[in-house]
Amino acid sequence: MVLLIILVLTLVFLALASTYRLIMLRRGGTAAILRVLPARGGQGWRHGLIRYDEDRLVFFKLTSLKLGPDSTIRRQGIEIGDRRGPRGDEYDIMTDDIAVIAVSDRAGDFELALDRDSLTAFLSWVESRPSDRTRRMPGL
C-alpha cells in the first residue's frame, strides 16, 4: 500500500511539473537551438525557446521538466564571437537559413542557432544594453 501511494504521488508530481513546463513554453518566446560548449561536431544541440528580459536571456529546452530555465546568459557580461552557418551533421537539425553565433558570458560559453530575424532581434537586444558607466549603483 505504501508503495502504491508513493507511485501515485510521483505520477501526480510529474503530471504537475509537465503541465507547469507546458504553460511556461506556451507563454511565448523565440525558437532557438542552443548548445553549451565545449562540444564536438554536431553534438549537444538542444531545441527550445529563448526569452529576453532587461538583464538576461533565458533558454527553456523543449524536452526538459526543469521548473526554471535550463540556461541563462547575462546581458552585462555577454561577448559575441564568430558567426557561421551550419556544418556537417548540423544540417540534420538546421537549414541554410540558420546562423550559428558564439556567445559567452561570465558563466560559460554557448553556441546559439537562430534564423535571420531572430538573430537580428538578439543582436539588437545585446547592443541596446546600457553601459556599465550609466548603470546606477545600489544605494546611491
C-alpha positions as a Python dict, from the first residue, in 0.01 Angstrom:
ca = {
    (1, 'M'): (0, 0, 0),
    (2, 'V'): (282, 244, 85),
    (3, 'L'): (449, 167, -247),
    (4, 'L'): (124, 242, -431),
    (5, 'I'): (88, 577, -252),
    (6, 'I'): (447, 671, -339),
    (7, 'L'): (388, 573, -703),
    (8, 'V'): (67, 781, -723),
    (9, 'L'): (235, 1085, -562),
    (10, 'T'): (527, 1055, -804),
    (11, 'L'): (291, 1041, -1101),
    (12, 'V'): (94, 1340, -973),
    (13, 'F'): (418, 1537, -928),
    (14, 'L'): (534, 1450, -1281),
    (15, 'A'): (196, 1549, -1424),
    (16, 'L'): (203, 1884, -1240),
    (17, 'A'): (564, 1950, -1345),
    (18, 'S'): (479, 1867, -1708),
    (19, 'T'): (176, 2094, -1701),
    (20, 'Y'): (375, 2380, -1548),
    (21, 'R'): (652, 2339, -1809),
    (22, 'L'): (396, 2333, -2090),
    (23, 'I'): (239, 2654, -1958),
    (24, 'M'): (585, 2816, -1939),
    (25, 'L'): (658, 2720, -2300),
    (26, 'R'): (317, 2837, -2422),
    (27, 'R'): (376, 3186, -2280),
    (28, 'G'): (586, 3253, -2588),
    (29, 'G'): (941, 3324, -2684),
    (30, 'T'): (1174, 3290, -2978),
    (31, 'A'): (1254, 2949, -3123),
    (32, 'A'): (1624, 2873, -3087),
    (33, 'I'): (1875, 2591, -3078),
    (34, 'L'): (2145, 2618, -2812),
    (35, 'R'): (2441, 2415, -2701),
    (36, 'V'): (2680, 2457, -2413),
    (37, 'L'): (3046, 2449, -2513),
    (38, 'P'): (3275, 2263, -2530),
    (39, 'A'): (3103, 2019, -2765),
    (40, 'R'): (3227, 1805, -3050),
    (41, 'G'): (3087, 1803, -3402),
    (42, 'G'): (2711, 1839, -3414),
    (43, 'Q'): (2657, 1706, -3062),
    (44, 'G'): (2493, 1888, -2773),
    (45, 'W'): (2233, 2095, -2961),
    (46, 'R'): (1901, 2140, -2781),
    (47, 'H'): (1581, 2285, -2928),
    (48, 'G'): (1391, 2532, -2717),
    (49, 'L'): (1271, 2885, -2661),
    (50, 'I'): (1460, 3193, -2556),
    (51, 'R'): (1313, 3490, -2374),
    (52, 'Y'): (1472, 3825, -2308),
    (53, 'D'): (1432, 4048, -2010),
    (54, 'E'): (1628, 4352, -1900),
    (55, 'D'): (1926, 4166, -1755),
    (56, 'R'): (1935, 3819, -1907),
    (57, 'L'): (1838, 3577, -2178),
    (58, 'V'): (1681, 3253, -2057),
    (59, 'F'): (1660, 2930, -2255),
    (60, 'F'): (1394, 2666, -2199),
    (61, 'K'): (1460, 2323, -2352),
    (62, 'L'): (1156, 2169, -2514),
    (63, 'T'): (1220, 1827, -2360),
    (64, 'S'): (1303, 1926, -2003),
    (65, 'L'): (1093, 1901, -1689),
    (66, 'K'): (1306, 2155, -1502),
    (67, 'L'): (1079, 2414, -1341),
    (68, 'G'): (1301, 2710, -1432),
    (69, 'P'): (1515, 2796, -1733),
    (70, 'D'): (1773, 2543, -1847),
    (71, 'S'): (2037, 2804, -1934),
    (72, 'T'): (2082, 3171, -1855),
    (73, 'I'): (2305, 3422, -2032),
    (74, 'R'): (2363, 3752, -1851),
    (75, 'R'): (2333, 4063, -2065),
    (76, 'Q'): (2604, 4274, -1899),
    (77, 'G'): (2888, 4026, -1937),
    (78, 'I'): (2794, 3895, -2280),
    (79, 'E'): (3056, 3864, -2553),
    (80, 'I'): (2959, 3787, -2912),
    (81, 'G'): (3201, 3569, -3107),
    (82, 'D'): (3214, 3434, -3459),
    (83, 'R'): (2911, 3383, -3677),
    (84, 'R'): (2888, 3087, -3913),
    (85, 'G'): (2645, 2864, -4095),
    (86, 'P'): (2568, 2503, -4003),
    (87, 'R'): (2843, 2247, -4069),
    (88, 'G'): (2849, 1874, -4133),
    (89, 'D'): (2590, 1679, -3936),
    (90, 'E'): (2437, 2002, -3801),
    (91, 'Y'): (2235, 2004, -4124),
    (92, 'D'): (2031, 1720, -3973),
    (93, 'I'): (1864, 1975, -3743),
    (94, 'M'): (1933, 2308, -3920),
    (95, 'T'): (1886, 2465, -4261),
    (96, 'D'): (2092, 2715, -4459),
    (97, 'D'): (1869, 2994, -4320),
    (98, 'I'): (2011, 2940, -3971),
    (99, 'A'): (2308, 3138, -3838),
    (100, 'V'): (2518, 2995, -3556),
    (101, 'I'): (2672, 3256, -3328),
    (102, 'A'): (2923, 3204, -3049),
    (103, 'V'): (2817, 3368, -2722),
    (104, 'S'): (2994, 3380, -2388),
    (105, 'D'): (2930, 3538, -2054),
    (106, 'R'): (3092, 3507, -1714),
    (107, 'A'): (2923, 3172, -1654),
    (108, 'G'): (3023, 2990, -1972),
    (109, 'D'): (3040, 2955, -2347),
    (110, 'F'): (2748, 2876, -2575),
    (111, 'E'): (2654, 2850, -2940),
    (112, 'L'): (2315, 2983, -3038),
    (113, 'A'): (2146, 2890, -3367),
    (114, 'L'): (1883, 3140, -3482),
    (115, 'D'): (1705, 3230, -3804),
    (116, 'R'): (1786, 3569, -3956),
    (117, 'D'): (1501, 3762, -3792),
    (118, 'S'): (1570, 3611, -3451),
    (119, 'L'): (1941, 3684, -3489),
    (120, 'T'): (1862, 4049, -3565),
    (121, 'A'): (1644, 4069, -3252),
    (122, 'F'): (1915, 3904, -3041),
    (123, 'L'): (2189, 4138, -3163),
    (124, 'S'): (1963, 4440, -3107),
    (125, 'W'): (1898, 4323, -2751),
    (126, 'V'): (2272, 4290, -2688),
    (127, 'E'): (2365, 4623, -2848),
    (128, 'S'): (2095, 4816, -2664),
    (129, 'R'): (2222, 4723, -2319),
    (130, 'P'): (2323, 5015, -2102),
    (131, 'S'): (2694, 5061, -2049),
    (132, 'D'): (2843, 4983, -1709),
    (133, 'R'): (2908, 5355, -1653),
    (134, 'T'): (2541, 5455, -1693),
    (135, 'R'): (2402, 5196, -1452),
    (136, 'R'): (2320, 5323, -1104),
    (137, 'M'): (2498, 5168, -815),
    (138, 'P'): (2267, 5022, -549),
    (139, 'G'): (2218, 5258, -257),
    (140, 'L'): (2306, 5577, -444),
}
